[in-house]
Structure formats: structure tokens, C-alpha cells
Amino acid sequence: NAGVTQTPKFQVLKTGQSMTLQCAQDMNHNSMYWYRQDPGMGLRLIYYSASEGTTDKGEVPNGYNVSRLNKREFSLRLESAAPSQTSVYFCASSVTGEGRDTQYFGPGTRLTVL
Amino acid sequence: GENVEQHPSTLSVQEGDSAVIKCTYSDSASNYFPWYKQELGKRPQLIIDIRSNVGEKKDQRIAVTLNKTAKHFSLHITETQPEDSAVYFCAASSGGGADGLTFGKGTHLIIQP
């Protein structure tokens, strides 16, 4: 049981390049999330998917797109990377409802945009 | 939307003493309040959470209190140990967590030997 996994662990991009961050969970969770973490800013929600087939914007969605590929996988795409998107990106998943709301986080992807 | 304020940003205590971290939230509909611990270079990990129908919850040396009227909640760590040194984040959610969490900016807890 690997929990929440993310690839890649590290990535360096040039301004304007695109890339997709991958996230998968093997806990049969219905909800998945993408957060970014910047120094002194805590974690901020980018997008979330409450169930397979649905996605919604979070606090900071501009410049990102997401795909809930199936129940296990939730990807985050940067179409044209900008230096302001340099951050650590965390994926999380949870079983929601009936008090089972704990979010479990992946190990993170450290992204640098030059 | 929800706004979560967390204080202090840095807290230094002597080993064995207690530490208290405080958070306030703005959305009266918030009903789920988790606390996460993050060590340097690692992922956030849940240490305790509380729901709006409960005023206090304890787990060994860790406790969380919630005051819905004042819209604030606090983390209490007793008998602090060196391994408690980390950054702690509070968070809040109005959808029980399903629509994501709003985090505070974190408290760097330093345990002095």
C-alpha cells in the first residue's frame, strides 16, 4: 500500500515550457486535491476533485489545468510555465463524509521555473 | 472564502515545557479543523483534528480546543520533546474537507534542549 505517490520528485523548466505533474493513490479515496506550498505562505489549494468525473477550482487556479483520469489518478498541468509557479506541489486524497475527512499527502514535487 | 490566521509564526520553548499555537477562522460554516506537522523536506502529516460538534480532543501529549463562538481553535503540546521540532499548520474547511482545506501560514516550533 503506497498511499499517495507523485512524479516527478524534482523538475526544472524554462519559462513558457509545459509539463504535467502526476498523482496516484491506492487507498480507494474518492476525493483528490492539488496544493502548492511557498515559503511563508502555508499550503494553498489549486484544484480539487470531489469524485471521479468532477473538478473544481480552489484558491489559486490561474495558470493550471487538471484531469481526473480515473478514481486513482489526478494530474496537474502547467501549459506555459512562469517563474511565479516555482513552488513545491503536493497532491492529497481523502475519503469524505461521515467523519472520514482526513487528507493524506503525497511526497511533493519541487518545481523550479527559470 | 475562508481565511485562517495562525500565531505565532515562530515559537521557541524549553524541552519539557508546553507549547500553544492559536488559529482563527472567518467562515462560520467551517466544521472541520485539522492540524498538520511538517518536518523539513517532508510531506504534511495529520497529527490531530476536531469537528465543530466537539469542544476538545486529546491524543496523548497533544490536544486541540475549539471555540465556535469566537471562531478560534488551538493546539496544545505538553512535555515537549526534541522530535516535536517542526512546522505546524492549522486548517479549516466548511465542507467537512471535501472541498479542500484552507491553511494557516504555519508555526515553526523550536524545542530548546
PDB file of C-alpha atoms in Angstrom:
ATOM      1  CA  ASN A   1       0.000   0.000   0.000  1.00  0.00           C
ATOM      2  CA  ALA A   2       1.977   3.002  -1.314  1.00  0.00           C
ATOM      3  CA  GLY A   3      -0.581   5.648  -0.268  1.00  0.00           C
ATOM      4  CA  VAL A   4      -0.281   8.803  -2.385  1.00  0.00           C
ATOM      5  CA  THR A   5       2.533   8.896  -4.935  1.00  0.00           C
ATOM      6  CA  GLN A   6       3.725  11.794  -7.092  1.00  0.00           C
ATOM      7  CA  THR A   7       6.023  12.052 -10.084  1.00  0.00           C
ATOM      8  CA  PRO A   8       8.440  13.605 -10.718  1.00  0.00           C
ATOM      9  CA  LYS A   9      10.131  14.494  -7.408  1.00  0.00           C
ATOM     10  CA  PHE A  10      12.069  17.391  -8.923  1.00  0.00           C
ATOM     11  CA  GLN A  11      11.714  19.365 -12.167  1.00  0.00           C
ATOM     12  CA  VAL A  12      13.360  22.406 -13.704  1.00  0.00           C
ATOM     13  CA  LEU A  13      11.539  24.187 -16.532  1.00  0.00           C
ATOM     14  CA  LYS A  14      12.222  27.229 -18.654  1.00  0.00           C
ATOM     15  CA  THR A  15       9.609  29.957 -18.873  1.00  0.00           C
ATOM     16  CA  GLY A  16       6.951  29.001 -21.405  1.00  0.00           C
ATOM     17  CA  GLN A  17       7.526  25.251 -21.248  1.00  0.00           C
ATOM     18  CA  SER A  18       4.699  22.902 -20.334  1.00  0.00           C
ATOM     19  CA  MET A  19       4.582  19.873 -18.090  1.00  0.00           C
ATOM     20  CA  THR A  20       2.209  17.547 -16.257  1.00  0.00           C
ATOM     21  CA  LEU A  21       2.558  16.530 -12.620  1.00  0.00           C
ATOM     22  CA  GLN A  22       1.206  13.080 -11.915  1.00  0.00           C
ATOM     23  CA  CYS A  23      -0.531  11.874  -8.761  1.00  0.00           C
ATOM     24  CA  ALA A  24      -1.954   8.473  -7.897  1.00  0.00           C
ATOM     25  CA  GLN A  25      -3.487   6.942  -4.771  1.00  0.00           C
ATOM     26  CA  ASP A  26      -4.195   3.307  -3.942  1.00  0.00           C
ATOM     27  CA  MET A  27      -6.473   3.874  -0.935  1.00  0.00           C
ATOM     28  CA  ASN A  28      -9.738   3.894  -2.916  1.00  0.00           C
ATOM     29  CA  HIS A  29     -10.334   7.527  -1.932  1.00  0.00           C
ATOM     30  CA  ASN A  30     -12.994   9.454  -3.780  1.00  0.00           C
ATOM     31  CA  SER A  31     -11.578  12.982  -3.335  1.00  0.00           C
ATOM     32  CA  MET A  32      -8.227  14.303  -4.572  1.00  0.00           C
ATOM     33  CA  TYR A  33      -6.530  17.694  -4.297  1.00  0.00           C
ATOM     34  CA  TRP A  34      -3.609  19.744  -5.582  1.00  0.00           C
ATOM     35  CA  TYR A  35      -1.902  22.289  -3.323  1.00  0.00           C
ATOM     36  CA  ARG A  36       1.130  24.497  -3.752  1.00  0.00           C
ATOM     37  CA  GLN A  37       3.435  25.496  -0.912  1.00  0.00           C
ATOM     38  CA  ASP A  38       5.531  28.638  -0.995  1.00  0.00           C
ATOM     39  CA  PRO A  39       7.849  29.858   1.799  1.00  0.00           C
ATOM     40  CA  GLY A  40       5.867  31.654   4.493  1.00  0.00           C
ATOM     41  CA  MET A  41       2.550  31.061   2.707  1.00  0.00           C
ATOM     42  CA  GLY A  42       1.358  27.730   4.005  1.00  0.00           C
ATOM     43  CA  LEU A  43      -0.408  25.459   1.518  1.00  0.00           C
ATOM     44  CA  ARG A  44      -2.890  26.863  -0.966  1.00  0.00           C
ATOM     45  CA  LEU A  45      -5.498  24.847  -2.839  1.00  0.00           C
ATOM     46  CA  ILE A  46      -5.160  24.921  -6.638  1.00  0.00           C
ATOM     47  CA  TYR A  47      -7.855  22.461  -7.779  1.00  0.00           C
ATOM     48  CA  TYR A  48      -9.773  19.590  -6.296  1.00  0.00           C
ATOM     49  CA  SER A  49     -11.882  16.671  -7.450  1.00  0.00           C
ATOM     50  CA  ALA A  50     -14.610  15.581  -5.043  1.00  0.00           C
ATOM     51  CA  SER A  51     -15.329  12.480  -7.090  1.00  0.00           C
ATOM     52  CA  GLU A  52     -14.352  10.816 -10.354  1.00  0.00           C
ATOM     53  CA  GLY A  53     -15.537  12.956 -13.264  1.00  0.00           C
ATOM     54  CA  THR A  54     -15.696  16.263 -11.365  1.00  0.00           C
ATOM     55  CA  THR A  55     -13.132  19.017 -10.829  1.00  0.00           C
ATOM     56  CA  ASP A  56     -13.407  22.424  -9.175  1.00  0.00           C
ATOM     57  CA  LYS A  57     -11.200  25.483  -8.765  1.00  0.00           C
ATOM     58  CA  GLY A  58      -9.548  26.239  -5.482  1.00  0.00           C
ATOM     59  CA  GLU A  59      -7.949  29.421  -4.209  1.00  0.00           C
ATOM     60  CA  VAL A  60      -5.178  29.782  -6.852  1.00  0.00           C
ATOM     61  CA  PRO A  61      -6.235  28.043 -10.119  1.00  0.00           C
ATOM     62  CA  ASN A  62      -4.851  30.522 -12.674  1.00  0.00           C
ATOM     63  CA  GLY A  63      -2.213  29.019 -14.952  1.00  0.00           C
ATOM     64  CA  TYR A  64      -3.154  25.407 -14.169  1.00  0.00           C
ATOM     65  CA  ASN A  65      -5.431  22.711 -15.539  1.00  0.00           C
ATOM     66  CA  VAL A  66      -6.326  19.355 -14.042  1.00  0.00           C
ATOM     67  CA  SER A  67      -7.611  15.976 -15.178  1.00  0.00           C
ATOM     68  CA  ARG A  68      -9.208  13.309 -13.021  1.00  0.00           C
ATOM     69  CA  LEU A  69      -8.209  10.408 -15.220  1.00  0.00           C
ATOM     70  CA  ASN A  70      -9.936   7.766 -13.094  1.00  0.00           C
ATOM     71  CA  LYS A  71     -10.579   7.199  -9.397  1.00  0.00           C
ATOM     72  CA  ARG A  72      -6.872   6.645  -8.697  1.00  0.00           C
ATOM     73  CA  GLU A  73      -5.203   9.390 -10.739  1.00  0.00           C
ATOM     74  CA  PHE A  74      -5.351  13.189 -10.711  1.00  0.00           C
ATOM     75  CA  SER A  75      -2.915  15.181 -12.846  1.00  0.00           C
ATOM     76  CA  LEU A  76      -1.941  18.857 -12.800  1.00  0.00           C
ATOM     77  CA  ARG A  77      -0.820  20.568 -15.998  1.00  0.00           C
ATOM     78  CA  LEU A  78       1.117  23.778 -16.477  1.00  0.00           C
ATOM     79  CA  GLU A  79       0.546  24.872 -20.077  1.00  0.00           C
ATOM     80  CA  SER A  80       3.046  27.747 -20.137  1.00  0.00           C
ATOM     81  CA  ALA A  81       5.196  27.803 -17.012  1.00  0.00           C
ATOM     82  CA  ALA A  82       6.073  31.114 -15.360  1.00  0.00           C
ATOM     83  CA  PRO A  83       8.661  31.888 -12.638  1.00  0.00           C
ATOM     84  CA  SER A  84       5.751  32.635 -10.251  1.00  0.00           C
ATOM     85  CA  GLN A  85       4.870  28.930 -10.457  1.00  0.00           C
ATOM     86  CA  THR A  86       8.141  27.941  -8.790  1.00  0.00           C
ATOM     87  CA  SER A  87       6.894  26.054  -5.751  1.00  0.00           C
ATOM     88  CA  VAL A  88       6.506  22.697  -4.067  1.00  0.00           C
ATOM     89  CA  TYR A  89       3.364  20.929  -5.261  1.00  0.00           C
ATOM     90  CA  PHE A  90       1.529  18.458  -3.060  1.00  0.00           C
ATOM     91  CA  CYS A  91      -1.215  16.094  -4.073  1.00  0.00           C
ATOM     92  CA  ALA A  92      -3.601  14.778  -1.420  1.00  0.00           C
ATOM     93  CA  SER A  93      -6.538  12.397  -1.228  1.00  0.00           C
ATOM     94  CA  SER A  94      -9.324  11.647   1.222  1.00  0.00           C
ATOM     95  CA  VAL A  95     -12.479   9.661   1.830  1.00  0.00           C
ATOM     96  CA  THR A  96     -15.003  12.338   2.625  1.00  0.00           C
ATOM     97  CA  GLY A  97     -18.197  12.238   4.545  1.00  0.00           C
ATOM     98  CA  GLU A  98     -19.344  10.564   7.721  1.00  0.00           C
ATOM     99  CA  GLY A  99     -16.339  11.865   9.622  1.00  0.00           C
ATOM    100  CA  ARG A 100     -13.758  10.299   7.333  1.00  0.00           C
ATOM    101  CA  ASP A 101     -12.221  13.556   6.134  1.00  0.00           C
ATOM    102  CA  THR A 102      -8.507  13.062   6.752  1.00  0.00           C
ATOM    103  CA  GLN A 103      -6.396  14.221   3.830  1.00  0.00           C
ATOM    104  CA  TYR A 104      -3.270  12.184   3.116  1.00  0.00           C
ATOM    105  CA  PHE A 105      -0.477  13.955   1.282  1.00  0.00           C
ATOM    106  CA  GLY A 106       1.995  12.727  -1.311  1.00  0.00           C
ATOM    107  CA  PRO A 107       5.744  13.400  -1.019  1.00  0.00           C
ATOM    108  CA  GLY A 108       5.622  16.518  -3.195  1.00  0.00           C
ATOM    109  CA  THR A 109       7.155  17.748  -6.445  1.00  0.00           C
ATOM    110  CA  ARG A 110       9.698  20.544  -6.233  1.00  0.00           C
ATOM    111  CA  LEU A 111       9.339  22.677  -9.380  1.00  0.00           C
ATOM    112  CA  THR A 112      11.683  25.461 -10.446  1.00  0.00           C
ATOM    113  CA  VAL A 113      10.813  27.704 -13.400  1.00  0.00           C
ATOM    114  CA  LEU A 114      13.727  29.721 -14.770  1.00  0.00           C
TER     115      LEU A 114
ATOM    116  CA  GLY B   1     -13.948  32.454   1.074  1.00  0.00           C
ATOM    117  CA  GLU B   2     -12.387  31.136   4.248  1.00  0.00           C
ATOM    118  CA  ASN B   3      -9.408  32.910   5.841  1.00  0.00           C
ATOM    119  CA  VAL B   4      -7.264  31.272   8.520  1.00  0.00           C
ATOM    120  CA  GLU B   5      -4.836  33.274  10.669  1.00  0.00           C
ATOM    121  CA  GLN B   6      -2.173  31.443  12.694  1.00  0.00           C
ATOM    122  CA  HIS B   7       0.033  32.719  15.546  1.00  0.00           C
ATOM    123  CA  PRO B   8       2.833  32.814  16.394  1.00  0.00           C
ATOM    124  CA  SER B   9       4.945  32.314  13.282  1.00  0.00           C
ATOM    125  CA  THR B  10       7.857  31.068  15.419  1.00  0.00           C
ATOM    126  CA  LEU B  11       7.709  29.537  18.892  1.00  0.00           C
ATOM    127  CA  SER B  12      10.737  28.518  20.935  1.00  0.00           C
ATOM    128  CA  VAL B  13      10.206  26.521  24.147  1.00  0.00           C
ATOM    129  CA  GLN B  14      12.406  24.607  26.539  1.00  0.00           C
ATOM    130  CA  GLU B  15      12.279  20.823  26.324  1.00  0.00           C
ATOM    131  CA  GLY B  16       9.641  19.562  28.729  1.00  0.00           C
ATOM    132  CA  ASP B  17       7.594  22.766  28.641  1.00  0.00           C
ATOM    133  CA  SER B  18       4.230  23.191  26.909  1.00  0.00           C
ATOM    134  CA  ALA B  19       3.601  24.850  23.555  1.00  0.00           C
ATOM    135  CA  VAL B  20       0.396  26.511  22.375  1.00  0.00           C
ATOM    136  CA  ILE B  21      -0.400  27.543  18.802  1.00  0.00           C
ATOM    137  CA  LYS B  22      -3.537  29.533  18.021  1.00  0.00           C
ATOM    138  CA  CYS B  23      -5.656  29.912  14.892  1.00  0.00           C
ATOM    139  CA  THR B  24      -8.703  31.943  13.974  1.00  0.00           C
ATOM    140  CA  TYR B  25     -11.034  31.388  11.039  1.00  0.00           C
ATOM    141  CA  SER B  26     -13.525  33.617   9.279  1.00  0.00           C
ATOM    142  CA  ASP B  27     -16.239  31.338   7.841  1.00  0.00           C
ATOM    143  CA  SER B  28     -18.821  30.417  10.467  1.00  0.00           C
ATOM    144  CA  ALA B  29     -19.837  27.457   8.257  1.00  0.00           C
ATOM    145  CA  SER B  30     -16.439  25.778   8.786  1.00  0.00           C
ATOM    146  CA  ASN B  31     -16.879  22.465  10.527  1.00  0.00           C
ATOM    147  CA  TYR B  32     -13.592  20.564  10.242  1.00  0.00           C
ATOM    148  CA  PHE B  33     -10.269  21.697  11.760  1.00  0.00           C
ATOM    149  CA  PRO B  34      -7.155  19.546  11.271  1.00  0.00           C
ATOM    150  CA  TRP B  35      -3.596  20.172  12.415  1.00  0.00           C
ATOM    151  CA  TYR B  36      -0.626  19.043  10.357  1.00  0.00           C
ATOM    152  CA  LYS B  37       3.043  18.640  11.255  1.00  0.00           C
ATOM    153  CA  GLN B  38       5.667  19.090   8.562  1.00  0.00           C
ATOM    154  CA  GLU B  39       9.328  18.269   9.007  1.00  0.00           C
ATOM    155  CA  LEU B  40      11.904  19.857   6.731  1.00  0.00           C
ATOM    156  CA  GLY B  41      11.644  18.498   3.197  1.00  0.00           C
ATOM    157  CA  LYS B  42       8.792  16.136   4.080  1.00  0.00           C
ATOM    158  CA  ARG B  43       5.058  15.988   3.421  1.00  0.00           C
ATOM    159  CA  PRO B  44       2.492  17.393   5.885  1.00  0.00           C
ATOM    160  CA  GLN B  45       1.155  14.712   8.220  1.00  0.00           C
ATOM    161  CA  LEU B  46      -2.054  14.900  10.223  1.00  0.00           C
ATOM    162  CA  ILE B  47      -1.482  14.894  13.973  1.00  0.00           C
ATOM    163  CA  ILE B  48      -4.984  15.634  15.274  1.00  0.00           C
ATOM    164  CA  ASP B  49      -8.293  17.026  14.056  1.00  0.00           C
ATOM    165  CA  ILE B  50     -11.550  18.265  15.558  1.00  0.00           C
ATOM    166  CA  ARG B  51     -15.052  18.719  14.239  1.00  0.00           C
ATOM    167  CA  SER B  52     -17.458  21.512  15.083  1.00  0.00           C
ATOM    168  CA  ASN B  53     -19.648  19.329  17.294  1.00  0.00           C
ATOM    169  CA  VAL B  54     -16.757  18.783  19.732  1.00  0.00           C
ATOM    170  CA  GLY B  55     -15.055  21.341  22.019  1.00  0.00           C
ATOM    171  CA  GLU B  56     -11.868  19.477  22.870  1.00  0.00           C
ATOM    172  CA  LYS B  57      -9.954  16.397  21.762  1.00  0.00           C
ATOM    173  CA  LYS B  58      -6.828  14.783  23.210  1.00  0.00           C
ATOM    174  CA  ASP B  59      -4.310  12.281  21.949  1.00  0.00           C
ATOM    175  CA  GLN B  60      -1.533  11.567  24.434  1.00  0.00           C
ATOM    176  CA  ARG B  61       0.573  14.778  24.662  1.00  0.00           C
ATOM    177  CA  ILE B  62      -1.444  16.640  22.025  1.00  0.00           C
ATOM    178  CA  ALA B  63      -4.786  18.367  22.475  1.00  0.00           C
ATOM    179  CA  VAL B  64      -6.915  20.675  20.374  1.00  0.00           C
ATOM    180  CA  THR B  65      -9.624  23.029  21.614  1.00  0.00           C
ATOM    181  CA  LEU B  66     -12.327  24.731  19.563  1.00  0.00           C
ATOM    182  CA  ASN B  67     -14.373  27.817  20.400  1.00  0.00           C
ATOM    183  CA  LYS B  68     -17.035  28.136  17.697  1.00  0.00           C
ATOM    184  CA  THR B  69     -18.446  31.367  19.108  1.00  0.00           C
ATOM    185  CA  ALA B  70     -15.099  33.134  18.921  1.00  0.00           C
ATOM    186  CA  LYS B  71     -14.094  31.209  15.787  1.00  0.00           C
ATOM    187  CA  HIS B  72     -10.737  30.116  17.094  1.00  0.00           C
ATOM    188  CA  PHE B  73      -9.001  26.830  17.785  1.00  0.00           C
ATOM    189  CA  SER B  74      -5.710  25.964  19.428  1.00  0.00           C
ATOM    190  CA  LEU B  75      -3.118  23.204  19.504  1.00  0.00           C
ATOM    191  CA  HIS B  76      -1.564  22.289  22.839  1.00  0.00           C
ATOM    192  CA  ILE B  77       1.556  20.137  23.117  1.00  0.00           C
ATOM    193  CA  THR B  78       2.648  19.143  26.617  1.00  0.00           C
ATOM    194  CA  GLU B  79       6.011  17.778  27.797  1.00  0.00           C
ATOM    195  CA  THR B  80       7.674  18.845  24.556  1.00  0.00           C
ATOM    196  CA  GLN B  81      10.466  16.670  23.143  1.00  0.00           C
ATOM    197  CA  PRO B  82      13.185  17.361  20.547  1.00  0.00           C
ATOM    198  CA  GLU B  83      11.227  15.378  17.930  1.00  0.00           C
ATOM    199  CA  ASP B  84       8.378  17.888  18.258  1.00  0.00           C
ATOM    200  CA  SER B  85      10.531  20.455  16.419  1.00  0.00           C
ATOM    201  CA  ALA B  86       8.805  21.077  13.062  1.00  0.00           C
ATOM    202  CA  VAL B  87       6.417  23.445  11.304  1.00  0.00           C
ATOM    203  CA  TYR B  88       2.794  23.084  12.374  1.00  0.00           C
ATOM    204  CA  PHE B  89      -0.162  24.127  10.210  1.00  0.00           C
ATOM    205  CA  CYS B  90      -3.764  24.603  11.195  1.00  0.00           C
ATOM    206  CA  ALA B  91      -6.509  24.352   8.588  1.00  0.00           C
ATOM    207  CA  ALA B  92     -10.253  24.748   8.237  1.00  0.00           C
ATOM    208  CA  SER B  93     -12.941  23.525   5.875  1.00  0.00           C
ATOM    209  CA  SER B  94     -16.647  24.199   5.531  1.00  0.00           C
ATOM    210  CA  GLY B  95     -17.364  21.085   3.522  1.00  0.00           C
ATOM    211  CA  GLY B  96     -16.017  18.623   6.055  1.00  0.00           C
ATOM    212  CA  GLY B  97     -12.841  18.607   3.999  1.00  0.00           C
ATOM    213  CA  ALA B  98     -14.423  17.526   0.705  1.00  0.00           C
ATOM    214  CA  ASP B  99     -13.911  20.912  -0.945  1.00  0.00           C
ATOM    215  CA  GLY B 100     -10.329  21.272   0.227  1.00  0.00           C
ATOM    216  CA  LEU B 101      -8.627  22.871   3.211  1.00  0.00           C
ATOM    217  CA  THR B 102      -7.672  26.482   3.884  1.00  0.00           C
ATOM    218  CA  PHE B 103      -4.373  26.531   5.753  1.00  0.00           C
ATOM    219  CA  GLY B 104      -2.760  28.972   8.125  1.00  0.00           C
ATOM    220  CA  LYS B 105       0.749  30.133   7.286  1.00  0.00           C
ATOM    221  CA  GLY B 106       2.410  27.839   9.794  1.00  0.00           C
ATOM    222  CA  THR B 107       4.273  27.974  13.105  1.00  0.00           C
ATOM    223  CA  HIS B 108       7.906  26.948  13.340  1.00  0.00           C
ATOM    224  CA  LEU B 109       8.204  25.210  16.706  1.00  0.00           C
ATOM    225  CA  ILE B 110      11.733  25.011  18.105  1.00  0.00           C
ATOM    226  CA  ILE B 111      12.430  22.816  21.132  1.00  0.00           C
ATOM    227  CA  GLN B 112      15.476  24.068  23.040  1.00  0.00           C
ATOM    228  CA  PRO B 113      17.463  21.340  24.875  1.00  0.00           C
TER     229      PRO B 113
END
